C-alpha positions as YAML, in Angstrom:
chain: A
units: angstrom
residues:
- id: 1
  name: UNK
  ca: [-139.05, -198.46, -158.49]
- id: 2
  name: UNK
  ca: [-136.04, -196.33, -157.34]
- id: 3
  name: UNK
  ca: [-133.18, -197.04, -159.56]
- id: 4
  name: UNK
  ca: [-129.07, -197.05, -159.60]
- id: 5
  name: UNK
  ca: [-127.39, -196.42, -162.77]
- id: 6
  name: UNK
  ca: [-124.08, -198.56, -162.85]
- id: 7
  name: UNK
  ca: [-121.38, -197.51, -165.23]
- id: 8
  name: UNK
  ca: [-120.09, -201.11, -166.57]
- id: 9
  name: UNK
  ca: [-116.63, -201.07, -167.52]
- id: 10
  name: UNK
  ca: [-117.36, -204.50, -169.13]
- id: 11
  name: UNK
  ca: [-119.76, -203.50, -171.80]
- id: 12
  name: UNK
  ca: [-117.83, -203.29, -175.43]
- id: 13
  name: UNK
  ca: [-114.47, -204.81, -173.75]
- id: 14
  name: UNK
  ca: [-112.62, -207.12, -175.54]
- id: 15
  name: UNK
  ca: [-110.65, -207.71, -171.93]
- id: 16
  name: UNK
  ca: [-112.48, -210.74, -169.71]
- id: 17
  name: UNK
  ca: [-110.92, -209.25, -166.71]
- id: 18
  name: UNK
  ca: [-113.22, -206.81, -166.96]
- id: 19
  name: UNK
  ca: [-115.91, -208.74, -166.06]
- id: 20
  name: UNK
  ca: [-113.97, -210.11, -163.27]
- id: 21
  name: UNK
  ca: [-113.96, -206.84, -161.70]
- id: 22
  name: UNK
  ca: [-117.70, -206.36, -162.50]
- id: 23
  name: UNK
  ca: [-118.74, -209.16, -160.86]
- id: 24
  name: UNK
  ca: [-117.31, -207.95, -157.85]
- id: 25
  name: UNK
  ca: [-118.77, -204.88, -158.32]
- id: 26
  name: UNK
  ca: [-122.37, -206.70, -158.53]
- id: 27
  name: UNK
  ca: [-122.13, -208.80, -156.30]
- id: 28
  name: UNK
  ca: [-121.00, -205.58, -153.79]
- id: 29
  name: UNK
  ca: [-124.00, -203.77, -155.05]
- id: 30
  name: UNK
  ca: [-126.87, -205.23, -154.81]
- id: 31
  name: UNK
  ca: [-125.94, -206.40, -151.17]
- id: 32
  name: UNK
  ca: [-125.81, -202.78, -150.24]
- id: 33
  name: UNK
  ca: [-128.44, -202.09, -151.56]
- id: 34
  name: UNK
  ca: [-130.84, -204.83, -151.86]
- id: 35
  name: UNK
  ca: [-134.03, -202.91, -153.32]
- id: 36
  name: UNK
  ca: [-133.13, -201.49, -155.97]
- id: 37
  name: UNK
  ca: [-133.48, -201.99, -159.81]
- id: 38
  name: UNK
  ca: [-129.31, -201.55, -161.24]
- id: 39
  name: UNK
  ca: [-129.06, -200.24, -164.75]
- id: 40
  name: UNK
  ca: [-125.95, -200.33, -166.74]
- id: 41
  name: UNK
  ca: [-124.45, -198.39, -169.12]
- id: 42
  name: UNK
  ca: [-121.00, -198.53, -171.00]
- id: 43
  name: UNK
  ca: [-118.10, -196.59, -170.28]
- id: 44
  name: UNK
  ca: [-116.13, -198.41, -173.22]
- id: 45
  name: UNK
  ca: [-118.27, -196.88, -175.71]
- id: 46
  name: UNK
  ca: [-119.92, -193.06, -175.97]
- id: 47
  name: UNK
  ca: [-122.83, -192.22, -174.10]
- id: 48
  name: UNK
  ca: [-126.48, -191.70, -175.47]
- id: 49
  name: UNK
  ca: [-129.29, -189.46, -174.97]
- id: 50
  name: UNK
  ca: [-131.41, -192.53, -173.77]
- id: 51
  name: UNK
  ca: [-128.49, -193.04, -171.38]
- id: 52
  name: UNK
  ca: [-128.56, -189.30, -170.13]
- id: 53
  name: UNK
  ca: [-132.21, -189.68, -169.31]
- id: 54
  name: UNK
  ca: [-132.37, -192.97, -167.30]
- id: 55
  name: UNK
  ca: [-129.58, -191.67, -165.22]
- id: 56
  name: UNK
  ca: [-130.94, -188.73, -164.72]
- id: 57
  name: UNK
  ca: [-133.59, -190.19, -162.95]
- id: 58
  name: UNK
  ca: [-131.20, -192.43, -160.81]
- id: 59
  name: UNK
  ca: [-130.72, -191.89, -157.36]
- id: 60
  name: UNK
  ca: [-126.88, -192.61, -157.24]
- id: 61
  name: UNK
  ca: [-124.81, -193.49, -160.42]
- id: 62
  name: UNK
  ca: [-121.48, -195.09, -159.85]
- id: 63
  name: UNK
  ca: [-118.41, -196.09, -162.13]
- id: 64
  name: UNK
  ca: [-117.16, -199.71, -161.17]
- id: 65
  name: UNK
  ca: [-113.41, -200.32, -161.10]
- id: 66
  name: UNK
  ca: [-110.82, -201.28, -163.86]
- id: 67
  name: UNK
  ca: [-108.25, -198.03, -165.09]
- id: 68
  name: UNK
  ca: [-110.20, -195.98, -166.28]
- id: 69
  name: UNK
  ca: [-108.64, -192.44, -165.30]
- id: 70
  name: UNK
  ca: [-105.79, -190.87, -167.18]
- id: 71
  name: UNK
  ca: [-103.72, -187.72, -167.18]
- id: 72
  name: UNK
  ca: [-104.76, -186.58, -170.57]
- id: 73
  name: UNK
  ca: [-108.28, -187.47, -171.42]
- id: 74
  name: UNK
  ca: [-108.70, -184.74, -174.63]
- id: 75
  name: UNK
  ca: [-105.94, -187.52, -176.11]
- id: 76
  name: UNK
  ca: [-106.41, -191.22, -174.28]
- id: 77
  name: UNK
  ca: [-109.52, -192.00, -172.72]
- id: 78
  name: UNK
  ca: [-110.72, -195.62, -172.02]
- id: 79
  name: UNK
  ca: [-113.55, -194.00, -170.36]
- id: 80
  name: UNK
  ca: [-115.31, -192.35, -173.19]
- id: 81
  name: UNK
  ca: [-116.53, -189.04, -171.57]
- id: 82
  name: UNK
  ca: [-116.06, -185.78, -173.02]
- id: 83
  name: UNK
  ca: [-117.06, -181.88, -171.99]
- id: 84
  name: UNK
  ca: [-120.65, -182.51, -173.67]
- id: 85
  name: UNK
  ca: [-121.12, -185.75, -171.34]
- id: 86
  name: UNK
  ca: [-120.80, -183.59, -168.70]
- id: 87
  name: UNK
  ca: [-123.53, -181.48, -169.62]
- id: 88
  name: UNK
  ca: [-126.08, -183.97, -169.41]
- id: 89
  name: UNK
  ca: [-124.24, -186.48, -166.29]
- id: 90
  name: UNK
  ca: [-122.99, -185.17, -163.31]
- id: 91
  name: UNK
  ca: [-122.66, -186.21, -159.64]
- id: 92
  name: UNK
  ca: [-120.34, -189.65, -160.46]
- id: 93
  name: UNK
  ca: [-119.20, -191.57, -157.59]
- id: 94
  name: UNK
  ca: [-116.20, -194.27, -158.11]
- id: 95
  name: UNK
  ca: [-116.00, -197.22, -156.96]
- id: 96
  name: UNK
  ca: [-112.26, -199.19, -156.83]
- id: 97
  name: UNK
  ca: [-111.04, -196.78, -159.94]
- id: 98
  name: UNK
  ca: [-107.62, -196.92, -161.28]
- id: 99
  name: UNK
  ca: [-104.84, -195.10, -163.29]
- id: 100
  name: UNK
  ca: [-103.99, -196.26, -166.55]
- id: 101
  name: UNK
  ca: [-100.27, -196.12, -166.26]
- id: 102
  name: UNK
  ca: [-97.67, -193.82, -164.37]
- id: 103
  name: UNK
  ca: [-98.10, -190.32, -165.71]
- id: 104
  name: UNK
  ca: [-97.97, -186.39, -165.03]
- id: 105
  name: UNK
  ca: [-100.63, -184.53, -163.38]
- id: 106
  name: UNK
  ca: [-103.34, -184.27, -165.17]
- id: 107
  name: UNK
  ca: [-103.65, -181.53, -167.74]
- id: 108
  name: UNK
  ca: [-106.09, -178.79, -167.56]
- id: 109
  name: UNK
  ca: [-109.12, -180.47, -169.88]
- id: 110
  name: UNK
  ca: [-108.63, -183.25, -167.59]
- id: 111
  name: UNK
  ca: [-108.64, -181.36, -164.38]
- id: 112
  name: UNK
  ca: [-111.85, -179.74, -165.88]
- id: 113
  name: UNK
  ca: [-113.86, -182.98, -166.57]
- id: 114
  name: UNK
  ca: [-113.43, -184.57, -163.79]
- id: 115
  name: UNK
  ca: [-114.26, -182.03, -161.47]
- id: 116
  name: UNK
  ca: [-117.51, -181.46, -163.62]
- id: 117
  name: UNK
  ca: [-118.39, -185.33, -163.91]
- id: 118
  name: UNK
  ca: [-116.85, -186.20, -160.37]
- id: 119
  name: UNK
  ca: [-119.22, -186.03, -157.50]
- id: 120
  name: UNK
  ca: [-118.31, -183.46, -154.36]
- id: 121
  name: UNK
  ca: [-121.10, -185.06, -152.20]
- id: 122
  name: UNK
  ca: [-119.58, -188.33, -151.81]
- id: 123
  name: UNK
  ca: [-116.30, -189.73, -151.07]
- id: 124
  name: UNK
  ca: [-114.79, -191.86, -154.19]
- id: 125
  name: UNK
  ca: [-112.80, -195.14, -153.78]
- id: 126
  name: UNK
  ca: [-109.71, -195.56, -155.55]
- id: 127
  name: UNK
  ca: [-108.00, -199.03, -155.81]
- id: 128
  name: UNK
  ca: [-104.42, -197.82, -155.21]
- id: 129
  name: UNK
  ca: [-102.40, -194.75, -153.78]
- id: 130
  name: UNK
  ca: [-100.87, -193.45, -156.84]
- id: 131
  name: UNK
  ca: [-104.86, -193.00, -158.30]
- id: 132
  name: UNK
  ca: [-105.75, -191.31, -155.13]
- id: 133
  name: UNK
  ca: [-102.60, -188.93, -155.05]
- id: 134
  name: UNK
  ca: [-102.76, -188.17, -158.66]
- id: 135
  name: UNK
  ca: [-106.58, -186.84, -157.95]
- id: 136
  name: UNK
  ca: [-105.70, -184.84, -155.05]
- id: 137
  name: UNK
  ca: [-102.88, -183.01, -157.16]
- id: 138
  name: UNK
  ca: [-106.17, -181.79, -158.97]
- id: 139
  name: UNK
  ca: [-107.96, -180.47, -156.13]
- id: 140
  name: UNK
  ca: [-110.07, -183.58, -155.99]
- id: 141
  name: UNK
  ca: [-109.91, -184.40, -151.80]
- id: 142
  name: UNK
  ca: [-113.25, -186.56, -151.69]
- id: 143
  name: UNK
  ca: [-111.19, -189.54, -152.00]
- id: 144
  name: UNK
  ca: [-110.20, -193.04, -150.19]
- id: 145
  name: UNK
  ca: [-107.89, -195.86, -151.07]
- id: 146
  name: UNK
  ca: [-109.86, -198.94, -150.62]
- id: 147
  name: UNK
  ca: [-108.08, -201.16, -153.25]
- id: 148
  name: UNK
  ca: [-109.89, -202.68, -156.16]
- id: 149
  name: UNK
  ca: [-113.60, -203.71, -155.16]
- id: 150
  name: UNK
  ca: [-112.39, -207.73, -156.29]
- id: 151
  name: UNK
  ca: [-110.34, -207.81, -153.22]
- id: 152
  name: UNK
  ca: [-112.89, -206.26, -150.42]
- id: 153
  name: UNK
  ca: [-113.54, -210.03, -149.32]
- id: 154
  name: UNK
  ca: [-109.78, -211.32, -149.46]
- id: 155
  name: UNK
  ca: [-110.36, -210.99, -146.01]
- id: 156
  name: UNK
  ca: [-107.94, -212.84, -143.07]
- id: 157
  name: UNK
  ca: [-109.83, -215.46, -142.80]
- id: 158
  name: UNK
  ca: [-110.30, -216.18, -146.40]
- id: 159
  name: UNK
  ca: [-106.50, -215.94, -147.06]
- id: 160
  name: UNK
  ca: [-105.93, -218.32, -144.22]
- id: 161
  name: UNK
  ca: [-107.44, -221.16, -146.10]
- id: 162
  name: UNK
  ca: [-104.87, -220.49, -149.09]
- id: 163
  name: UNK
  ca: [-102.54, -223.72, -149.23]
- id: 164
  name: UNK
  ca: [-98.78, -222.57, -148.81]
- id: 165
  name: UNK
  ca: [-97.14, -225.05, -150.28]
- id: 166
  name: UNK
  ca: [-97.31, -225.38, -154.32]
- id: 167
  name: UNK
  ca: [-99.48, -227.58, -156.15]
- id: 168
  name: UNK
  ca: [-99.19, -230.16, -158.91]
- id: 169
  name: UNK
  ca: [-100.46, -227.41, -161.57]
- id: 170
  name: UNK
  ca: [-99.93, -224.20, -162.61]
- id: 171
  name: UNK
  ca: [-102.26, -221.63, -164.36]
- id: 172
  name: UNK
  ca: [-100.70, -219.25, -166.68]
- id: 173
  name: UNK
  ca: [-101.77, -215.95, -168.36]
- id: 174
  name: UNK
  ca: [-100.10, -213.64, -170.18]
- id: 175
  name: UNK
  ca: [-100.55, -209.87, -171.38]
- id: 176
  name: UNK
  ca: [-101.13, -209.38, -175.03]
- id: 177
  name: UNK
  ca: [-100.42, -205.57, -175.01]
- id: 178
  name: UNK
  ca: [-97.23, -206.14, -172.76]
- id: 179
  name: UNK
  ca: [-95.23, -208.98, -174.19]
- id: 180
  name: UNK
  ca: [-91.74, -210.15, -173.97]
- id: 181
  name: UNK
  ca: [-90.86, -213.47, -175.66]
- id: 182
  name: UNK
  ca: [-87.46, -213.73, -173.97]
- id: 183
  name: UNK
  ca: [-88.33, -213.38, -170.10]
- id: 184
  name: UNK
  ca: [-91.70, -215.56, -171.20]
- id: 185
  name: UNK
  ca: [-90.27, -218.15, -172.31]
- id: 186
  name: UNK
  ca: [-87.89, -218.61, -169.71]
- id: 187
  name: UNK
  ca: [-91.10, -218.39, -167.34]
- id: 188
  name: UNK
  ca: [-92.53, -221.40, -169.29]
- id: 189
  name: UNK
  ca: [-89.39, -223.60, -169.50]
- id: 190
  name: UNK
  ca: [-89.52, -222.96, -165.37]
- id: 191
  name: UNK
  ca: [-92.97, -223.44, -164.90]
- id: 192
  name: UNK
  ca: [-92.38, -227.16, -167.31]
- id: 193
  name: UNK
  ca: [-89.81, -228.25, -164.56]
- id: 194
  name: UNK
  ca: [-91.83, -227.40, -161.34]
- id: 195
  name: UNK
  ca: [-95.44, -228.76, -162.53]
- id: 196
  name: UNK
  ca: [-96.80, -231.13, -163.75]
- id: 197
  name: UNK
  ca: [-99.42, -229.61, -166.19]
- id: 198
  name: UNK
  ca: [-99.36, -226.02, -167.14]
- id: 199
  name: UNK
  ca: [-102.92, -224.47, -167.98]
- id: 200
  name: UNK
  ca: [-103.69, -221.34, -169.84]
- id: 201
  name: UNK
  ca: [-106.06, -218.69, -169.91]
- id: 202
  name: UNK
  ca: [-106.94, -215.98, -172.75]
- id: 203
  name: UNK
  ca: [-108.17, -213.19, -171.22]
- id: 204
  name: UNK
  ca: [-107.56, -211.15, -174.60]
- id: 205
  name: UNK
  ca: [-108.13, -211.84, -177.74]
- id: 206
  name: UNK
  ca: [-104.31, -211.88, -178.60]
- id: 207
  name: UNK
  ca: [-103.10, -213.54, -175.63]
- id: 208
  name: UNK
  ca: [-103.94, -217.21, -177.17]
- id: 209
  name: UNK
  ca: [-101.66, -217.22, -180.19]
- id: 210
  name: UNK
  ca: [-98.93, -215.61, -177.98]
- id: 211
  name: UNK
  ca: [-99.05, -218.56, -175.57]
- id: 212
  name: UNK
  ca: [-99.17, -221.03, -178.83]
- id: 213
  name: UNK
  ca: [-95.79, -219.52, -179.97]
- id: 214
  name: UNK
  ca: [-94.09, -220.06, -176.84]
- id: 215
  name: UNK
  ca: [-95.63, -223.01, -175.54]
- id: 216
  name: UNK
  ca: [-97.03, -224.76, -178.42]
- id: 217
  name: UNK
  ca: [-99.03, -227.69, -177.00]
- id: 218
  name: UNK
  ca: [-97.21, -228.31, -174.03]
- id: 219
  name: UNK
  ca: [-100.13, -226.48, -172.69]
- id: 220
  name: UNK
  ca: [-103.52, -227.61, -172.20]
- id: 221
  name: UNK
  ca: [-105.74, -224.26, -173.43]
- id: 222
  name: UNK
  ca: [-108.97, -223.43, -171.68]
- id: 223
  name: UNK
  ca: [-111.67, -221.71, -173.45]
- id: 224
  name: UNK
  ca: [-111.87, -217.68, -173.74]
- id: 225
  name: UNK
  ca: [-114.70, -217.36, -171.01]
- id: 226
  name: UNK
  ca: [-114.80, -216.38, -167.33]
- id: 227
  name: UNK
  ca: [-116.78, -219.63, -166.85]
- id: 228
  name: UNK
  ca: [-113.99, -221.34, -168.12]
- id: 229
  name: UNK
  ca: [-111.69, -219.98, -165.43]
- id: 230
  name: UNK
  ca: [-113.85, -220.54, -162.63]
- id: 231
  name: UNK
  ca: [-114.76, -224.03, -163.07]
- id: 232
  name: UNK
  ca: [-110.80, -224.67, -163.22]
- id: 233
  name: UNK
  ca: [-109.97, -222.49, -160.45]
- id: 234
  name: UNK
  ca: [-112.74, -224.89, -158.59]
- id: 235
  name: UNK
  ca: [-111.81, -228.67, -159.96]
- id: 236
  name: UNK
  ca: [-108.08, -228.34, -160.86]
- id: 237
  name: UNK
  ca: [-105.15, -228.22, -158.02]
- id: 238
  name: UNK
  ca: [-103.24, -225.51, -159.78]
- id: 239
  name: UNK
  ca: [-101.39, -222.50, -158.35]
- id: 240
  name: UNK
  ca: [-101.66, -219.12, -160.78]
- id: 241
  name: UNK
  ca: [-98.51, -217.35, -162.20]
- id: 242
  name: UNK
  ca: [-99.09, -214.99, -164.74]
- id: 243
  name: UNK
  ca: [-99.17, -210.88, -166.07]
- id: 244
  name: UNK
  ca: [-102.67, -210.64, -165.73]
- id: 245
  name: UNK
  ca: [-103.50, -209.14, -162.49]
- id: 246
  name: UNK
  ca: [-107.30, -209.93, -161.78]
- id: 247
  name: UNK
  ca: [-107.13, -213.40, -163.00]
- id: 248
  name: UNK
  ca: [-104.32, -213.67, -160.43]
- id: 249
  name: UNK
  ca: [-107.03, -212.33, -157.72]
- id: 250
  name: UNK
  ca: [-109.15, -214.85, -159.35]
- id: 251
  name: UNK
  ca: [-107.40, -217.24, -158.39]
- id: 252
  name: UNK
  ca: [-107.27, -216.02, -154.86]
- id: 253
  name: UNK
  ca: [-111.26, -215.52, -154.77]
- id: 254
  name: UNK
  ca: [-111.10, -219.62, -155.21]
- id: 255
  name: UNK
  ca: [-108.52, -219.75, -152.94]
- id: 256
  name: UNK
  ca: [-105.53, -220.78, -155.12]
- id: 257
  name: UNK
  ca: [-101.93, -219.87, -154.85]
- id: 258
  name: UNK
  ca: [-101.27, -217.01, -156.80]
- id: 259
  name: UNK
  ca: [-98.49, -214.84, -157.82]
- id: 260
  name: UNK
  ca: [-98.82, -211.91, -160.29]
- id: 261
  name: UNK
  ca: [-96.05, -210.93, -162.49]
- id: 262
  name: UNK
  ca: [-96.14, -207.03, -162.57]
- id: 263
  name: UNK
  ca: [-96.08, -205.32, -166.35]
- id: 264
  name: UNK
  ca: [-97.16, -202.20, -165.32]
- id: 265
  name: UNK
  ca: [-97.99, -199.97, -162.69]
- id: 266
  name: UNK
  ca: [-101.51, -201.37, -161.66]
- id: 267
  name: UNK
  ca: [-100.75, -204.75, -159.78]
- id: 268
  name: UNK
  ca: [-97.15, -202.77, -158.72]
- id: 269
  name: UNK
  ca: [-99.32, -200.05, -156.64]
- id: 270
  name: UNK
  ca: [-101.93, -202.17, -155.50]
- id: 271
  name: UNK
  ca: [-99.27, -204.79, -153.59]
- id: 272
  name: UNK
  ca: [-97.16, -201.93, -152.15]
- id: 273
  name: UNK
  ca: [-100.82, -201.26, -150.27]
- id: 274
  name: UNK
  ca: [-102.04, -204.51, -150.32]
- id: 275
  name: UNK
  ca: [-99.06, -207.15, -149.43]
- id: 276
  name: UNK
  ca: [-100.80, -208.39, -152.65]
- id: 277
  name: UNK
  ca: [-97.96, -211.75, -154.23]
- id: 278
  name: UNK
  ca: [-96.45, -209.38, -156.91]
- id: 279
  name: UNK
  ca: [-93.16, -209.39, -157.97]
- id: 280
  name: UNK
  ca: [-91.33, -207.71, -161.82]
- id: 281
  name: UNK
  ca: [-92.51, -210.23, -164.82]
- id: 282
  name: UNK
  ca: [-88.36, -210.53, -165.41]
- id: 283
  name: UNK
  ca: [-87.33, -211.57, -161.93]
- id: 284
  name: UNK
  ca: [-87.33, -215.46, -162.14]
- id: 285
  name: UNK
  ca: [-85.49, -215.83, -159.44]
- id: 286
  name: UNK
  ca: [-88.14, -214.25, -157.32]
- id: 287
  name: UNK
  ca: [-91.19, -216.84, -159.25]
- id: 288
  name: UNK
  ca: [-88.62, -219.58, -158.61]
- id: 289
  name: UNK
  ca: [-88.81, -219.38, -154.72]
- id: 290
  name: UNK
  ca: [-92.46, -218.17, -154.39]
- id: 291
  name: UNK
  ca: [-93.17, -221.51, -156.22]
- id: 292
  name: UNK
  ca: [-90.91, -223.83, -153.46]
- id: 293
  name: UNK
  ca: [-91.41, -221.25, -150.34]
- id: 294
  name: UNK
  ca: [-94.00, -222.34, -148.03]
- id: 295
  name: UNK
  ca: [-95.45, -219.41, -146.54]
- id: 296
  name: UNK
  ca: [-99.00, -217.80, -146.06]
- id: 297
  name: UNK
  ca: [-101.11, -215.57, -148.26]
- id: 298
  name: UNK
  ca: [-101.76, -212.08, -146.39]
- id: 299
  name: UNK
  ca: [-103.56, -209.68, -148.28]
- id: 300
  name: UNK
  ca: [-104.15, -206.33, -146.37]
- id: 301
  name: UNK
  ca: [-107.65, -205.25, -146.89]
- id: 302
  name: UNK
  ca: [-108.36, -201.77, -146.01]
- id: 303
  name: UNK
  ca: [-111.45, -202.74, -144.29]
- id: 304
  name: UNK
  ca: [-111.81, -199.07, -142.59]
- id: 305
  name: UNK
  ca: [-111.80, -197.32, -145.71]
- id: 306
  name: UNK
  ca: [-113.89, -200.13, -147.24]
- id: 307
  name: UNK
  ca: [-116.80, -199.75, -144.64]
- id: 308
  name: UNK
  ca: [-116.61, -195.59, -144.64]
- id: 309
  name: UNK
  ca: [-117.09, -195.33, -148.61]
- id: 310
  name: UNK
  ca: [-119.94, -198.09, -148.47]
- id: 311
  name: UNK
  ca: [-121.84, -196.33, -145.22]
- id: 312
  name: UNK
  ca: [-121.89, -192.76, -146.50]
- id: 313
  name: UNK
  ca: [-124.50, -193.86, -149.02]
- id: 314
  name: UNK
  ca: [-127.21, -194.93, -145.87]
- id: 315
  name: UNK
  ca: [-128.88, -191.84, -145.22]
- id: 316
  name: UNK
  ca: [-128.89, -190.43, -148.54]
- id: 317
  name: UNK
  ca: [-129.36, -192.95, -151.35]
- id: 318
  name: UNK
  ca: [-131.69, -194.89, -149.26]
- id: 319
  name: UNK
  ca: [-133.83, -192.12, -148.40]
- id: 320
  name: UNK
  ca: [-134.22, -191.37, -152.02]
...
């Protein structure tokens, strides 16, 4: 049985969104490629020799989304890869990678391991423009923007079935590594007057007492599973409002109202390609007349760039 080794950016994360972006991932991945037996491996977490044989044996091996890269990998890496790992794994093909926040070009242990680990056979998709400019500085070219894989069916006619006027609930998350009591709760006393019932979601461990300090029980508190947010996403009438950014594209998946209050510069860089509802977590004014404005969702898929990165793997990988 030909084989794909995934690398699972949801294994040993304490983040649920996460597995948001893994789903899509999936869900992408075994409709391209239908036959084939996936096995995943952890990029939160160092790799084995186990691990180095099955994908060694692999006739593709892919790394699925979230923010993985970072300018200085010898000192902050969420992806835990090193000079040795590269060794053993080479020929690594992305698929809707990001930045972890604004920074300088890479350095030169950086530069170094990723164009050892990186693949130069296949083009890699990035989910934003900053990502795919910041590997180019590097003299890594094999690379399209075709926004984060959780978005590649927020298609036209999907986002035309998005209500535009605001509903009778609201669905709040906030960031536990990014907080600011004084904007937050002046985004909760808002969200009080303009809905009827405010729901939360933990997404991070932290993110649930936060919420209890500045809501208290005004809130009705869904349980700490991805379950949890679908099945509300499906029964409730609720709009989303909130830091974190895939629970906001959640939300759109079920077809809810959503706006994502930017903390950093993922969910800035994917709207300015997107026309993904983002605006600053401290501009209320801005959350006050998305909630009221009645206007359609239009998210700007890069379909092109979608379809090239998915068809250059048809007569190589399946041929394998």
């Amino acid at each position: 049985m030909k084989t794909i080794s995934v690398l699972d950016t949801s294994i040993c994360s304490s983040n649920l969104g996460d597995q948001i972006i893994m789903d899509a991932v999936n869900s992408i991945l075994y409709e391209m490629f239908p036959d084939r037996l996936f096995i995943n491996f952890p990029t939160h977490d160092v790799i084995s020799s186990d691990s180095y044989r099955l994908m060694s044996k692999s006739s593709l091996i892919l790394v699925g989304g979230t923010n993985l890269l970072s300018s200085n990998m010898n000192s902050y890496n969420q992806w835990k890869v090193s000079l040795m790992d590269s060794l053993f794994i080479t020929d690594i093909t992305l698929m809707g990678v990001g930045w972890w926040q604004y920074q300088n070009q890479p350095n030169l242990y950086t530069k170094t391991l990723y164009k050892r680990l990186l693949s130069k056979k296949y083009l890699h998709s990035v989910r934003d423009s900053y990502t795919e400019k910041q590997l180019k500085s590097i003299g890594i070219n094999n690379v399209i923007n075709t926004a984060c894989p959780t978005m590649w069916k927020l298609t036209e006619e999907h986002c035309v079935q998005i209500p535009k006027c605001k509903a009778e609930s609201v669905l709040v998350t906030f960031t536990e590594y990014n907080q600011n009591p004084s904007f937050d709760k002046q985004l909760v006393e808002l969200l009080k007057q303009e809905y009827k019932l405010i729901y939360y979601w933990t997404q991070q461990p932290k993110d649930y007492q936060y919420m209890k300090d500045i809501c208290g029980e005004a809130a009705i508190y869904l349980n700490p599973s991805l379950s949890a947010l679908d099945m509300a996403l499906s029964q409730y009438a609720v709009d989303y409002v909130g830091t974190r950014l895939h629970a906001g594209i959640r939300a759109l998946q079920y077809k809810r109202r959503s706006l994502i209050l930017s903390v950093d510069n993922r969910a800035t860089e994917i709207s300015k390609d997107t026309n993904l509802p983002v605006v600053q977590r401290d501009d209320l004014n801005s959350v006050a007349n998305w909630i009221n404005a009645k206007e359609q969702t239009l998210v700007k898929i890069p379909l092109t760039a979608i379809n090239e990165w998915k068809k250059q793997f048809l007569a190589t990988v399946n041929n394998y």
